[in-house]
CSV table of C-alpha atoms in Angstrom, one decimal:
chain,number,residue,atom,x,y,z
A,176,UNK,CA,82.3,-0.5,150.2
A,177,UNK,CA,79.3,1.4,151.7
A,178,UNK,CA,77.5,4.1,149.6
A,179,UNK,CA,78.4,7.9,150.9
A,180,UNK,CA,76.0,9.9,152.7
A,181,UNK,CA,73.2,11.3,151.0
A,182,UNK,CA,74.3,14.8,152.2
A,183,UNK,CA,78.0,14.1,151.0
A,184,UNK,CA,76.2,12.8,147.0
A,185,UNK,CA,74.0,16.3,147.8
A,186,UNK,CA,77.5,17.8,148.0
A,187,UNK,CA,78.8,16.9,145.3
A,188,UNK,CA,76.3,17.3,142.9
A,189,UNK,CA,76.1,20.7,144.0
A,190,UNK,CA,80.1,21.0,143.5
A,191,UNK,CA,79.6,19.5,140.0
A,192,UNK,CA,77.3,21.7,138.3
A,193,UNK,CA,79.0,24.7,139.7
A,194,UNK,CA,82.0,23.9,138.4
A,195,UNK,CA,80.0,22.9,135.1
A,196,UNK,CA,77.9,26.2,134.7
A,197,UNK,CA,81.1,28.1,136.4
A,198,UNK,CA,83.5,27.1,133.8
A,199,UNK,CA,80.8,26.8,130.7
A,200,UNK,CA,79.0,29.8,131.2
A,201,UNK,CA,82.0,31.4,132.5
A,202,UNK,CA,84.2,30.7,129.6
A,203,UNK,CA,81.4,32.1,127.6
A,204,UNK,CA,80.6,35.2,129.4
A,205,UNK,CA,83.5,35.9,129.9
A,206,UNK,CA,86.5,34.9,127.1
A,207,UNK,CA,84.5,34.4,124.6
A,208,UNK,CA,85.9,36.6,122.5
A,209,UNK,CA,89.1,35.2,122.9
A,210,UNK,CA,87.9,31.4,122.2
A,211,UNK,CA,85.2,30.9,119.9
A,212,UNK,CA,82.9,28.9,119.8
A,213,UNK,CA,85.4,26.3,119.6
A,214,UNK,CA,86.8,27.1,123.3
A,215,UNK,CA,83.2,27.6,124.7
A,216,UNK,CA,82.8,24.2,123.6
A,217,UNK,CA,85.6,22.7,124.5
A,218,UNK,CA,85.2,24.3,128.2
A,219,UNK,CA,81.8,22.5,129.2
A,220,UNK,CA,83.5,19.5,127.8
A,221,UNK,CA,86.5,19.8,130.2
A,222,UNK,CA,84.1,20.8,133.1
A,223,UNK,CA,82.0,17.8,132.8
A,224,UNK,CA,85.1,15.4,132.4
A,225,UNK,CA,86.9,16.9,135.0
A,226,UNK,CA,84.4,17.3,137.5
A,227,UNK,CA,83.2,13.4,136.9
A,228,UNK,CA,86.5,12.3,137.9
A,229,UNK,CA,86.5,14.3,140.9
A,230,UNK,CA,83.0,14.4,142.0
A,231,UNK,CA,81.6,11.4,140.1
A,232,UNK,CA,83.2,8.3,142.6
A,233,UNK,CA,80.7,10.0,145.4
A,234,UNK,CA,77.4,10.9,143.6
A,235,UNK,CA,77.6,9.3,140.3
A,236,UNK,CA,78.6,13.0,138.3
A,237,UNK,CA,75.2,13.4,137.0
A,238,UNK,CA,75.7,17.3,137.2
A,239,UNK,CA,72.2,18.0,135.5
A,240,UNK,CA,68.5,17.3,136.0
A,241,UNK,CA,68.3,15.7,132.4
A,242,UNK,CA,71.0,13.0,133.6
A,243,UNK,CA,69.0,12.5,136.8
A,244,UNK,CA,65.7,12.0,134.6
A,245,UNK,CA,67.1,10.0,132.3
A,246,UNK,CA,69.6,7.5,135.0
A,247,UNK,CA,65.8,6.7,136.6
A,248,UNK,CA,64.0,6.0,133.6
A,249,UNK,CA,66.7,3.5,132.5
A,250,UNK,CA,66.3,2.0,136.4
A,251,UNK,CA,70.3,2.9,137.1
A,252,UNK,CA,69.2,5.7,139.9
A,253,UNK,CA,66.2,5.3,142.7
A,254,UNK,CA,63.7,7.8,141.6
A,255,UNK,CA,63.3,8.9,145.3
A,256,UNK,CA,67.1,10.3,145.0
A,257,UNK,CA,65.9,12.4,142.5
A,258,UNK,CA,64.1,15.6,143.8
A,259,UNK,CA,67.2,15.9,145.9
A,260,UNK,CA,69.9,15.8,143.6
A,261,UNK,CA,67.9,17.9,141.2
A,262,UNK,CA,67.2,20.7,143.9
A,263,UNK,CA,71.3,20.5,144.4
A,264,UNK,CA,71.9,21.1,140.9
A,265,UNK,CA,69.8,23.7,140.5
A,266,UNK,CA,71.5,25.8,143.6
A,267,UNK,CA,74.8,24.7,142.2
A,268,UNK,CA,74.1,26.0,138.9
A,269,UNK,CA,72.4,29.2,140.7
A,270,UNK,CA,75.7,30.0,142.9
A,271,UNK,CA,77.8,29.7,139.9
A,272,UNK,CA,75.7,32.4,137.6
A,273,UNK,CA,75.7,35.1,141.0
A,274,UNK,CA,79.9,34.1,140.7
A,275,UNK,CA,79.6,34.8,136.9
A,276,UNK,CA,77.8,38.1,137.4
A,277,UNK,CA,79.7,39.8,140.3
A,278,UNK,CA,82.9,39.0,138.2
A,279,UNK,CA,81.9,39.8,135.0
A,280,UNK,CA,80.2,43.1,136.5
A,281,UNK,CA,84.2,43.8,137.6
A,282,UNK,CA,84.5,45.4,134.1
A,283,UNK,CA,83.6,48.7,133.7
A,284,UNK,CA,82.9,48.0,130.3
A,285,UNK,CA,80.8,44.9,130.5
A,286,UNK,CA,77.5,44.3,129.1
A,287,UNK,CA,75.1,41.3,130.0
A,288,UNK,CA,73.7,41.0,126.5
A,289,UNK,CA,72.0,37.0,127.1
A,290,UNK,CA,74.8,36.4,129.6
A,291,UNK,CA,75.3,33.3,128.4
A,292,UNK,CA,71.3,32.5,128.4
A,293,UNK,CA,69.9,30.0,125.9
A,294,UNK,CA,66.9,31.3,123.9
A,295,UNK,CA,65.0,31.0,120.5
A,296,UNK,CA,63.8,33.3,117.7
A,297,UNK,CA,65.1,37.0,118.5
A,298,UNK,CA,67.3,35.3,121.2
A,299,UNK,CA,69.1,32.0,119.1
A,300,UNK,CA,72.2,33.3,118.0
A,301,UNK,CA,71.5,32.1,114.8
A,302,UNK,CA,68.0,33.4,114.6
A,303,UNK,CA,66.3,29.9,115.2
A,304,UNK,CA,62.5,29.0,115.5
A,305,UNK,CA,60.8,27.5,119.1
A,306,UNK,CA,60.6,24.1,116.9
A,307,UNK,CA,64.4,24.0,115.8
A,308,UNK,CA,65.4,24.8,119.4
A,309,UNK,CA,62.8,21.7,121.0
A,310,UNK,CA,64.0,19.5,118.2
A,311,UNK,CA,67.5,20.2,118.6
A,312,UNK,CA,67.8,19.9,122.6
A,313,UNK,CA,65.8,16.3,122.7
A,314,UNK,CA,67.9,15.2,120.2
A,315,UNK,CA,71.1,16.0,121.6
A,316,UNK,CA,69.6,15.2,125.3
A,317,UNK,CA,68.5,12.1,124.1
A,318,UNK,CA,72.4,11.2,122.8
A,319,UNK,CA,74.3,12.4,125.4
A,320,UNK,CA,72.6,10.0,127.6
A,321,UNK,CA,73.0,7.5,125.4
A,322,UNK,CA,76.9,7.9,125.2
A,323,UNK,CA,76.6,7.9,129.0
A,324,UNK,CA,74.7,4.8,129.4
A,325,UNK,CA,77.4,3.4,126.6
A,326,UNK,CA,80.4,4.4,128.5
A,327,UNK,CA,79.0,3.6,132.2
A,328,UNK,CA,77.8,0.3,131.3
A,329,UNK,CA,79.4,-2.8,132.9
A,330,UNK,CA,80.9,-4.2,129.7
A,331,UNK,CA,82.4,-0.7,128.6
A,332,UNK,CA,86.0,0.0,128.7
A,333,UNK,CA,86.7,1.0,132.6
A,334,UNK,CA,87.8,4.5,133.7
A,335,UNK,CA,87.3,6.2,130.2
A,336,UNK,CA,83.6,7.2,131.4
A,337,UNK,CA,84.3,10.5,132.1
A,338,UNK,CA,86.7,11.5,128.9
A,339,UNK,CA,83.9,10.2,126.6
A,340,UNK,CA,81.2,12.0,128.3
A,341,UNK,CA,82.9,15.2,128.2
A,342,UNK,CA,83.7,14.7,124.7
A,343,UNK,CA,80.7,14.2,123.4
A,344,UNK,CA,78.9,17.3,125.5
A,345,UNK,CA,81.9,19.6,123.6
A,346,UNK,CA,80.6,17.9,120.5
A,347,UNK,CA,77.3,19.2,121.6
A,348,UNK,CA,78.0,22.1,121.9
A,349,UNK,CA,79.7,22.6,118.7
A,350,UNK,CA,76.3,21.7,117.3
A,351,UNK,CA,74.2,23.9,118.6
A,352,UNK,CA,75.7,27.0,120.3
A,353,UNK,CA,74.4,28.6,116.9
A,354,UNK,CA,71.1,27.2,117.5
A,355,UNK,CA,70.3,28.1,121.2
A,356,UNK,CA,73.6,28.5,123.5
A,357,UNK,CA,73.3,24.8,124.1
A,358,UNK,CA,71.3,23.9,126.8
A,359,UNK,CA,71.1,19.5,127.5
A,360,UNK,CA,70.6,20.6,131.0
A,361,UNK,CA,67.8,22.3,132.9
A,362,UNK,CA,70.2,23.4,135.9
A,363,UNK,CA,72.3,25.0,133.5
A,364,UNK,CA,69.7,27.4,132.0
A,365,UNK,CA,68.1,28.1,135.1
A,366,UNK,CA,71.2,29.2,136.6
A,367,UNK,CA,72.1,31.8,134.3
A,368,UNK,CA,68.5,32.9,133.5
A,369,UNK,CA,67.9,34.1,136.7
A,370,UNK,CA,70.3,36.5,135.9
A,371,UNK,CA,70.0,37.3,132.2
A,372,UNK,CA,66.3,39.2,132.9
A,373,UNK,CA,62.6,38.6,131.6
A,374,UNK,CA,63.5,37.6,128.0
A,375,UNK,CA,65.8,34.5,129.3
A,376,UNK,CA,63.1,33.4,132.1
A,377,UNK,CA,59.8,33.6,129.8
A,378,UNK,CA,61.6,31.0,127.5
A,379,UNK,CA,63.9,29.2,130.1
A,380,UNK,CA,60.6,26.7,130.1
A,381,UNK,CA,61.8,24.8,126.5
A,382,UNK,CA,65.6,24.5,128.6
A,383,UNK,CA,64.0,22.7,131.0
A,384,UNK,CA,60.9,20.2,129.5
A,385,UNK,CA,62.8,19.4,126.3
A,386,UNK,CA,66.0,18.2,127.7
A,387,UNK,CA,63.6,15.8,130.2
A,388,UNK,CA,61.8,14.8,126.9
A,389,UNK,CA,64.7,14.2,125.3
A,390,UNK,CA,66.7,12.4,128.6
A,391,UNK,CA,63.6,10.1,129.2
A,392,UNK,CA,63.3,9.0,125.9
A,393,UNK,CA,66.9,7.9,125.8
A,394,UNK,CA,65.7,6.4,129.4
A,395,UNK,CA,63.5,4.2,127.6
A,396,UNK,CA,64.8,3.3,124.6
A,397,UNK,CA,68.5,2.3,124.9
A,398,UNK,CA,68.0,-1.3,126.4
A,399,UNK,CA,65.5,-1.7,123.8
A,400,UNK,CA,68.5,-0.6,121.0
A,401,UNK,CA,71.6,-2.2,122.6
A,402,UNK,CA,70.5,-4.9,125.3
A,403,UNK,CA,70.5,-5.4,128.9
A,404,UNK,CA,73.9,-4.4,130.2
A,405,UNK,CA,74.9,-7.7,132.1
């Protein structure tokens, strides 16, 4: 069966992480007082399962620059792919946020607050320090490409891929939405800090190194932990 089109995987990528940051961020903007934290969790969880079902047989349902990172380190995605799929996840994520806004802004009585922006000190929900944010997102970076290299790998269980993965992202985020929102993906805080205003851009920069940090070690490491998957 021959590969798609790089401008179909482009495509889809870009699909994905809308539909990611739409129903994520969205759930959070916009019902949040209705779910918890419990349903803003649950909703990235349910974005990134659903979408790697309907995206992931074209461009792999990486959905986030981490993934990308991470995939190439391990050697499971061509590094020249890369800048691509990134730059389509970032405008995906973007598009999404602008859909986010002009809805939310449909309210007369809405108020951006973070709009859904990740951030530390003054802007962690639960008041938490730059270190405690950068520790937390390579951490959870670092795991949630390890389940993914667990549940994509030849000998795993076939066709369950994308339920795990979206569990454990929800399980992510029921960690540390009280930390920082809940980043794990570059895309995703850029395409809401655009919008959220100077506060969310001037610290946007930990969303986006410490999920690489935390992707690239997980790149490196996991064969050395589990084994060659053959």
């Amino acid at each position: 069966m021959n590969e798609p089109a790089m401008s179909h995987r482009l495509g889809a990528e870009l699909l994905g992480t809308f539909w990611l940051v739409l129903g994520g961020v969205g759930t959070a903007v916009l019902a949040a007082e209705g779910v918890g934290t419990l349903g803003i969790s649950f909703a990235f969880g349910l974005t990134v399962l659903t979408g790697a079902y309907a995206f992931g047989y074209v461009s792999g349902g990486h959905f986030n620059p981490a993934v990308t990172v991470g995939l190439a380190t391990a050697g499971r995605f061509a590094w020249e792919d890369a800048p691509g799929y990134i730059v389509a996840q970032v405008v995906g994520a973007t598009l999404a946020g602008a859909v986010i806004l002009a809805i939310a802004e449909g309210n007369g009585d809405f108020v951006k607050g973070s709009f859904g922006s990740n951030g530390y000190g003054d802007r962690s929900p639960g008041g938490y320090s730059l270190l405690a944010v950068f520790i937390t997102e390579i951490v959870l970076t670092a795991f949630f490409l390890y389940v993914i290299f667990g549940a994509t790998a030849k000998r795993a269980a076939a066709g369950f891929a994308g339920l795990s993965i979206g569990l454990a992202l929800t399980l992510i985020h029921l960690i540390s939405i009280p930390v920082d929102n809940t980043s794990v993906n570059p895309a995703r805080s850029l395409g809401v800090a655009w919008f959220a205003g100077a506060d969310a851009l001037q610290q946007v920069w930990v969303f986006i190194l410490a999920p690489v940090i935390g992707a690239a070690i997980a790149g490196f490491t996991h064969v050395l932990i589990v084994g060659e998957d053959t």
